[in-house]
Amino acid sequence: MALLQFSNKNKYGNIRTRIIHNDTTSLSINPSGFGKSIHVNVFKYIYEHSVLAPSLFTSLDGERYIVPTWQKVHPKTELNDIIWKKLKIKKQNRFKKKTWKFDSSSSDSVYMVTQVDSATLKCNCPGFYRAKDRNLGCKHVQKVRASLTK
């Protein structure tokens, strides 16, 4: 029927909490020896995930788990005893590409240096692809790097 969270104070004043399964619509408690206050609440497991819905898995020895998080639960837990808290998917911070134009010194071509990410620059001139060290790049990339480091 439902999972109930049963809380009471022991003789030393410390709160004890148990989760019990109630098959009936009524609940009777014998309060003798359990202290002055007894609290009973309907209990729900909280499952947090952005995409995957919770499901239950019962092992061969009778242990029950919420998967895919493998949270151990009461053996009589049902899917309606689980609250699925959908997490918001964080949007990735898109990098805005920057471009710089350079006129060719030998022809009327225009070369573009593009910033691919925060550390990578690429140029469409032939010298960029002929450079032995791509990290250094062509003269256009070196000029852009020099202007960015100032």
JSON list of C-alpha atoms in Angstrom, two decimals:
[
{"chain": "A", "resi": 1, "resn": "MET", "atom": "CA", "xyz": [0.00, 0.00, 0.00]},
{"chain": "A", "resi": 2, "resn": "ALA", "atom": "CA", "xyz": [2.43, 2.69, 1.19]},
{"chain": "A", "resi": 3, "resn": "LEU", "atom": "CA", "xyz": [5.76, 3.28, 2.83]},
{"chain": "A", "resi": 4, "resn": "LEU", "atom": "CA", "xyz": [5.58, 5.11, 6.13]},
{"chain": "A", "resi": 5, "resn": "GLN", "atom": "CA", "xyz": [8.36, 6.88, 7.96]},
{"chain": "A", "resi": 6, "resn": "PHE", "atom": "CA", "xyz": [7.98, 6.28, 11.68]},
{"chain": "A", "resi": 7, "resn": "SER", "atom": "CA", "xyz": [9.94, 8.61, 14.02]},
{"chain": "A", "resi": 8, "resn": "ASN", "atom": "CA", "xyz": [9.97, 8.67, 17.78]},
{"chain": "A", "resi": 9, "resn": "LYS", "atom": "CA", "xyz": [12.23, 9.66, 20.68]},
{"chain": "A", "resi": 10, "resn": "ASN", "atom": "CA", "xyz": [13.85, 6.96, 22.75]},
{"chain": "A", "resi": 11, "resn": "LYS", "atom": "CA", "xyz": [14.21, 7.18, 26.52]},
{"chain": "A", "resi": 12, "resn": "TYR", "atom": "CA", "xyz": [17.36, 9.30, 26.11]},
{"chain": "A", "resi": 13, "resn": "GLY", "atom": "CA", "xyz": [15.64, 11.88, 23.88]},
{"chain": "A", "resi": 14, "resn": "ASN", "atom": "CA", "xyz": [17.33, 10.78, 20.63]},
{"chain": "A", "resi": 15, "resn": "ILE", "atom": "CA", "xyz": [15.16, 10.53, 17.52]},
{"chain": "A", "resi": 16, "resn": "ARG", "atom": "CA", "xyz": [14.87, 7.07, 15.93]},
{"chain": "A", "resi": 17, "resn": "THR", "atom": "CA", "xyz": [13.56, 6.70, 12.41]},
{"chain": "A", "resi": 18, "resn": "ARG", "atom": "CA", "xyz": [12.33, 3.58, 10.63]},
{"chain": "A", "resi": 19, "resn": "ILE", "atom": "CA", "xyz": [10.66, 3.01, 7.30]},
{"chain": "A", "resi": 20, "resn": "ILE", "atom": "CA", "xyz": [7.84, 0.47, 7.39]},
{"chain": "A", "resi": 21, "resn": "HIS", "atom": "CA", "xyz": [5.44, -0.88, 4.78]},
{"chain": "A", "resi": 22, "resn": "ASN", "atom": "CA", "xyz": [1.73, -0.75, 5.60]},
{"chain": "A", "resi": 23, "resn": "ASP", "atom": "CA", "xyz": [-0.59, -3.11, 3.72]},
{"chain": "A", "resi": 24, "resn": "THR", "atom": "CA", "xyz": [-3.80, -1.79, 5.27]},
{"chain": "A", "resi": 25, "resn": "THR", "atom": "CA", "xyz": [-5.57, 1.55, 5.25]},
{"chain": "A", "resi": 26, "resn": "SER", "atom": "CA", "xyz": [-5.31, 1.90, 9.04]},
{"chain": "A", "resi": 27, "resn": "LEU", "atom": "CA", "xyz": [-2.27, 1.97, 11.29]},
{"chain": "A", "resi": 28, "resn": "SER", "atom": "CA", "xyz": [-2.14, 1.10, 14.96]},
{"chain": "A", "resi": 29, "resn": "ILE", "atom": "CA", "xyz": [0.88, 1.72, 17.18]},
{"chain": "A", "resi": 30, "resn": "ASN", "atom": "CA", "xyz": [1.51, 0.61, 20.73]},
{"chain": "A", "resi": 31, "resn": "PRO", "atom": "CA", "xyz": [3.30, 3.68, 22.14]},
{"chain": "A", "resi": 32, "resn": "SER", "atom": "CA", "xyz": [4.41, 2.15, 25.43]},
{"chain": "A", "resi": 33, "resn": "GLY", "atom": "CA", "xyz": [8.15, 2.49, 25.89]},
{"chain": "A", "resi": 34, "resn": "PHE", "atom": "CA", "xyz": [8.56, 4.72, 22.82]},
{"chain": "A", "resi": 35, "resn": "GLY", "atom": "CA", "xyz": [8.70, 8.14, 24.52]},
{"chain": "A", "resi": 36, "resn": "LYS", "atom": "CA", "xyz": [6.37, 11.12, 24.39]},
{"chain": "A", "resi": 37, "resn": "SER", "atom": "CA", "xyz": [6.21, 11.90, 20.68]},
{"chain": "A", "resi": 38, "resn": "ILE", "atom": "CA", "xyz": [5.51, 9.65, 17.72]},
{"chain": "A", "resi": 39, "resn": "HIS", "atom": "CA", "xyz": [5.40, 10.96, 14.13]},
{"chain": "A", "resi": 40, "resn": "VAL", "atom": "CA", "xyz": [4.20, 9.06, 11.10]},
{"chain": "A", "resi": 41, "resn": "ASN", "atom": "CA", "xyz": [4.60, 10.42, 7.56]},
{"chain": "A", "resi": 42, "resn": "VAL", "atom": "CA", "xyz": [4.10, 8.93, 4.12]},
{"chain": "A", "resi": 43, "resn": "PHE", "atom": "CA", "xyz": [7.61, 8.24, 2.84]},
{"chain": "A", "resi": 44, "resn": "LYS", "atom": "CA", "xyz": [8.86, 8.71, -0.72]},
{"chain": "A", "resi": 45, "resn": "TYR", "atom": "CA", "xyz": [12.34, 8.07, -2.08]},
{"chain": "A", "resi": 46, "resn": "ILE", "atom": "CA", "xyz": [13.82, 10.96, -4.07]},
{"chain": "A", "resi": 47, "resn": "TYR", "atom": "CA", "xyz": [15.49, 9.96, -7.34]},
{"chain": "A", "resi": 48, "resn": "GLU", "atom": "CA", "xyz": [17.45, 12.66, -9.18]},
{"chain": "A", "resi": 49, "resn": "HIS", "atom": "CA", "xyz": [18.40, 12.32, -12.83]},
{"chain": "A", "resi": 50, "resn": "SER", "atom": "CA", "xyz": [18.00, 14.49, -15.91]},
{"chain": "A", "resi": 51, "resn": "VAL", "atom": "CA", "xyz": [17.09, 11.83, -18.49]},
{"chain": "A", "resi": 52, "resn": "LEU", "atom": "CA", "xyz": [16.72, 8.26, -17.19]},
{"chain": "A", "resi": 53, "resn": "ALA", "atom": "CA", "xyz": [13.51, 7.29, -15.41]},
{"chain": "A", "resi": 54, "resn": "PRO", "atom": "CA", "xyz": [13.83, 5.27, -12.21]},
{"chain": "A", "resi": 55, "resn": "SER", "atom": "CA", "xyz": [13.22, 1.53, -12.21]},
{"chain": "A", "resi": 56, "resn": "LEU", "atom": "CA", "xyz": [13.40, -1.14, -9.54]},
{"chain": "A", "resi": 57, "resn": "PHE", "atom": "CA", "xyz": [15.71, -4.14, -9.44]},
{"chain": "A", "resi": 58, "resn": "THR", "atom": "CA", "xyz": [15.34, -7.05, -7.02]},
{"chain": "A", "resi": 59, "resn": "SER", "atom": "CA", "xyz": [18.44, -9.17, -6.42]},
{"chain": "A", "resi": 60, "resn": "LEU", "atom": "CA", "xyz": [18.35, -12.92, -5.85]},
{"chain": "A", "resi": 61, "resn": "ASP", "atom": "CA", "xyz": [18.63, -12.44, -2.08]},
{"chain": "A", "resi": 62, "resn": "GLY", "atom": "CA", "xyz": [15.55, -10.16, -2.03]},
{"chain": "A", "resi": 63, "resn": "GLU", "atom": "CA", "xyz": [17.34, -6.79, -1.76]},
{"chain": "A", "resi": 64, "resn": "ARG", "atom": "CA", "xyz": [15.67, -4.04, -3.78]},
{"chain": "A", "resi": 65, "resn": "TYR", "atom": "CA", "xyz": [17.42, -1.14, -5.54]},
{"chain": "A", "resi": 66, "resn": "ILE", "atom": "CA", "xyz": [16.50, 1.96, -7.54]},
{"chain": "A", "resi": 67, "resn": "VAL", "atom": "CA", "xyz": [18.48, 1.76, -10.76]},
{"chain": "A", "resi": 68, "resn": "PRO", "atom": "CA", "xyz": [20.55, 3.25, -12.40]},
{"chain": "A", "resi": 69, "resn": "THR", "atom": "CA", "xyz": [21.74, 4.87, -9.13]},
{"chain": "A", "resi": 70, "resn": "TRP", "atom": "CA", "xyz": [21.67, 1.54, -7.23]},
{"chain": "A", "resi": 71, "resn": "GLN", "atom": "CA", "xyz": [20.11, 3.12, -4.17]},
{"chain": "A", "resi": 72, "resn": "LYS", "atom": "CA", "xyz": [19.09, 0.41, -1.70]},
{"chain": "A", "resi": 73, "resn": "VAL", "atom": "CA", "xyz": [15.40, 0.68, -0.74]},
{"chain": "A", "resi": 74, "resn": "HIS", "atom": "CA", "xyz": [12.83, -1.10, 1.41]},
{"chain": "A", "resi": 75, "resn": "PRO", "atom": "CA", "xyz": [12.06, -4.60, 0.04]},
{"chain": "A", "resi": 76, "resn": "LYS", "atom": "CA", "xyz": [8.37, -3.73, -0.59]},
{"chain": "A", "resi": 77, "resn": "THR", "atom": "CA", "xyz": [9.06, -0.45, -2.43]},
{"chain": "A", "resi": 78, "resn": "GLU", "atom": "CA", "xyz": [7.03, 0.15, -5.58]},
{"chain": "A", "resi": 79, "resn": "LEU", "atom": "CA", "xyz": [7.53, 2.70, -8.37]},
{"chain": "A", "resi": 80, "resn": "ASN", "atom": "CA", "xyz": [4.81, 4.97, -6.91]},
{"chain": "A", "resi": 81, "resn": "ASP", "atom": "CA", "xyz": [7.00, 5.26, -3.76]},
{"chain": "A", "resi": 82, "resn": "ILE", "atom": "CA", "xyz": [9.65, 7.09, -5.80]},
{"chain": "A", "resi": 83, "resn": "ILE", "atom": "CA", "xyz": [9.61, 10.78, -6.73]},
{"chain": "A", "resi": 84, "resn": "TRP", "atom": "CA", "xyz": [11.58, 11.47, -9.90]},
{"chain": "A", "resi": 85, "resn": "LYS", "atom": "CA", "xyz": [13.22, 14.88, -9.56]},
{"chain": "A", "resi": 86, "resn": "LYS", "atom": "CA", "xyz": [14.35, 15.78, -13.07]},
{"chain": "A", "resi": 87, "resn": "LEU", "atom": "CA", "xyz": [17.59, 17.74, -13.05]},
{"chain": "A", "resi": 88, "resn": "LYS", "atom": "CA", "xyz": [17.99, 20.52, -15.57]},
{"chain": "A", "resi": 89, "resn": "ILE", "atom": "CA", "xyz": [20.58, 19.88, -18.22]},
{"chain": "A", "resi": 90, "resn": "LYS", "atom": "CA", "xyz": [23.21, 22.57, -18.09]},
{"chain": "A", "resi": 91, "resn": "LYS", "atom": "CA", "xyz": [23.75, 24.34, -21.37]},
{"chain": "A", "resi": 92, "resn": "GLN", "atom": "CA", "xyz": [27.33, 24.41, -22.46]},
{"chain": "A", "resi": 93, "resn": "ASN", "atom": "CA", "xyz": [28.86, 27.83, -22.78]},
{"chain": "A", "resi": 94, "resn": "ARG", "atom": "CA", "xyz": [29.31, 28.16, -26.52]},
{"chain": "A", "resi": 95, "resn": "PHE", "atom": "CA", "xyz": [32.56, 29.75, -27.57]},
{"chain": "A", "resi": 96, "resn": "LYS", "atom": "CA", "xyz": [32.11, 32.68, -29.93]},
{"chain": "A", "resi": 97, "resn": "LYS", "atom": "CA", "xyz": [34.48, 32.35, -32.84]},
{"chain": "A", "resi": 98, "resn": "LYS", "atom": "CA", "xyz": [36.61, 35.36, -33.65]},
{"chain": "A", "resi": 99, "resn": "THR", "atom": "CA", "xyz": [38.14, 36.01, -37.06]},
{"chain": "A", "resi": 100, "resn": "TRP", "atom": "CA", "xyz": [40.91, 38.27, -38.33]},
{"chain": "A", "resi": 101, "resn": "LYS", "atom": "CA", "xyz": [41.51, 39.21, -42.00]},
{"chain": "A", "resi": 102, "resn": "PHE", "atom": "CA", "xyz": [44.94, 39.57, -43.55]},
{"chain": "A", "resi": 103, "resn": "ASP", "atom": "CA", "xyz": [45.74, 40.65, -47.11]},
{"chain": "A", "resi": 104, "resn": "SER", "atom": "CA", "xyz": [48.25, 38.51, -48.93]},
{"chain": "A", "resi": 105, "resn": "SER", "atom": "CA", "xyz": [51.64, 40.15, -49.53]},
{"chain": "A", "resi": 106, "resn": "SER", "atom": "CA", "xyz": [52.15, 38.34, -52.87]},
{"chain": "A", "resi": 107, "resn": "SER", "atom": "CA", "xyz": [48.64, 38.27, -54.40]},
{"chain": "A", "resi": 108, "resn": "ASP", "atom": "CA", "xyz": [45.20, 39.81, -54.01]},
{"chain": "A", "resi": 109, "resn": "SER", "atom": "CA", "xyz": [44.01, 36.95, -51.74]},
{"chain": "A", "resi": 110, "resn": "VAL", "atom": "CA", "xyz": [42.59, 37.50, -48.28]},
{"chain": "A", "resi": 111, "resn": "TYR", "atom": "CA", "xyz": [43.49, 35.05, -45.50]},
{"chain": "A", "resi": 112, "resn": "MET", "atom": "CA", "xyz": [41.34, 34.45, -42.44]},
{"chain": "A", "resi": 113, "resn": "VAL", "atom": "CA", "xyz": [42.62, 33.48, -39.00]},
{"chain": "A", "resi": 114, "resn": "THR", "atom": "CA", "xyz": [39.86, 31.84, -36.94]},
{"chain": "A", "resi": 115, "resn": "GLN", "atom": "CA", "xyz": [39.88, 31.22, -33.21]},
{"chain": "A", "resi": 116, "resn": "VAL", "atom": "CA", "xyz": [38.47, 27.68, -32.89]},
{"chain": "A", "resi": 117, "resn": "ASP", "atom": "CA", "xyz": [38.49, 27.56, -29.08]},
{"chain": "A", "resi": 118, "resn": "SER", "atom": "CA", "xyz": [40.20, 29.46, -26.29]},
{"chain": "A", "resi": 119, "resn": "ALA", "atom": "CA", "xyz": [43.64, 28.11, -27.23]},
{"chain": "A", "resi": 120, "resn": "THR", "atom": "CA", "xyz": [43.49, 27.13, -30.93]},
{"chain": "A", "resi": 121, "resn": "LEU", "atom": "CA", "xyz": [43.98, 29.43, -33.92]},
{"chain": "A", "resi": 122, "resn": "LYS", "atom": "CA", "xyz": [43.75, 28.31, -37.56]},
{"chain": "A", "resi": 123, "resn": "CYS", "atom": "CA", "xyz": [44.54, 30.11, -40.79]},
{"chain": "A", "resi": 124, "resn": "ASN", "atom": "CA", "xyz": [43.50, 29.30, -44.34]},
{"chain": "A", "resi": 125, "resn": "CYS", "atom": "CA", "xyz": [46.79, 30.39, -45.94]},
{"chain": "A", "resi": 126, "resn": "PRO", "atom": "CA", "xyz": [49.18, 27.83, -47.49]},
{"chain": "A", "resi": 127, "resn": "GLY", "atom": "CA", "xyz": [51.88, 28.70, -44.94]},
{"chain": "A", "resi": 128, "resn": "PHE", "atom": "CA", "xyz": [49.76, 27.43, -42.07]},
{"chain": "A", "resi": 129, "resn": "TYR", "atom": "CA", "xyz": [49.60, 23.93, -43.54]},
{"chain": "A", "resi": 130, "resn": "ARG", "atom": "CA", "xyz": [53.31, 23.95, -44.45]},
{"chain": "A", "resi": 131, "resn": "ALA", "atom": "CA", "xyz": [54.44, 24.99, -40.97]},
{"chain": "A", "resi": 132, "resn": "LYS", "atom": "CA", "xyz": [56.45, 22.31, -39.21]},
{"chain": "A", "resi": 133, "resn": "ASP", "atom": "CA", "xyz": [55.06, 23.28, -35.80]},
{"chain": "A", "resi": 134, "resn": "ARG", "atom": "CA", "xyz": [51.28, 23.76, -36.00]},
{"chain": "A", "resi": 135, "resn": "ASN", "atom": "CA", "xyz": [51.27, 25.36, -32.55]},
{"chain": "A", "resi": 136, "resn": "LEU", "atom": "CA", "xyz": [53.36, 28.22, -33.90]},
{"chain": "A", "resi": 137, "resn": "GLY", "atom": "CA", "xyz": [51.50, 28.30, -37.22]},
{"chain": "A", "resi": 138, "resn": "CYS", "atom": "CA", "xyz": [52.01, 30.83, -39.99]},
{"chain": "A", "resi": 139, "resn": "LYS", "atom": "CA", "xyz": [52.93, 34.50, -39.70]},
{"chain": "A", "resi": 140, "resn": "HIS", "atom": "CA", "xyz": [49.24, 35.48, -39.54]},
{"chain": "A", "resi": 141, "resn": "VAL", "atom": "CA", "xyz": [48.60, 33.23, -36.52]},
{"chain": "A", "resi": 142, "resn": "GLN", "atom": "CA", "xyz": [51.73, 34.55, -34.84]},
{"chain": "A", "resi": 143, "resn": "LYS", "atom": "CA", "xyz": [50.53, 38.14, -35.32]},
{"chain": "A", "resi": 144, "resn": "VAL", "atom": "CA", "xyz": [47.14, 37.32, -33.80]},
{"chain": "A", "resi": 145, "resn": "ARG", "atom": "CA", "xyz": [48.78, 35.52, -30.84]},
{"chain": "A", "resi": 146, "resn": "ALA", "atom": "CA", "xyz": [51.01, 38.51, -30.25]},
{"chain": "A", "resi": 147, "resn": "SER", "atom": "CA", "xyz": [48.02, 40.86, -30.26]},
{"chain": "A", "resi": 148, "resn": "LEU", "atom": "CA", "xyz": [46.07, 38.61, -27.85]},
{"chain": "A", "resi": 149, "resn": "THR", "atom": "CA", "xyz": [48.91, 38.38, -25.33]},
{"chain": "A", "resi": 150, "resn": "LYS", "atom": "CA", "xyz": [49.33, 42.15, -25.07]}
]
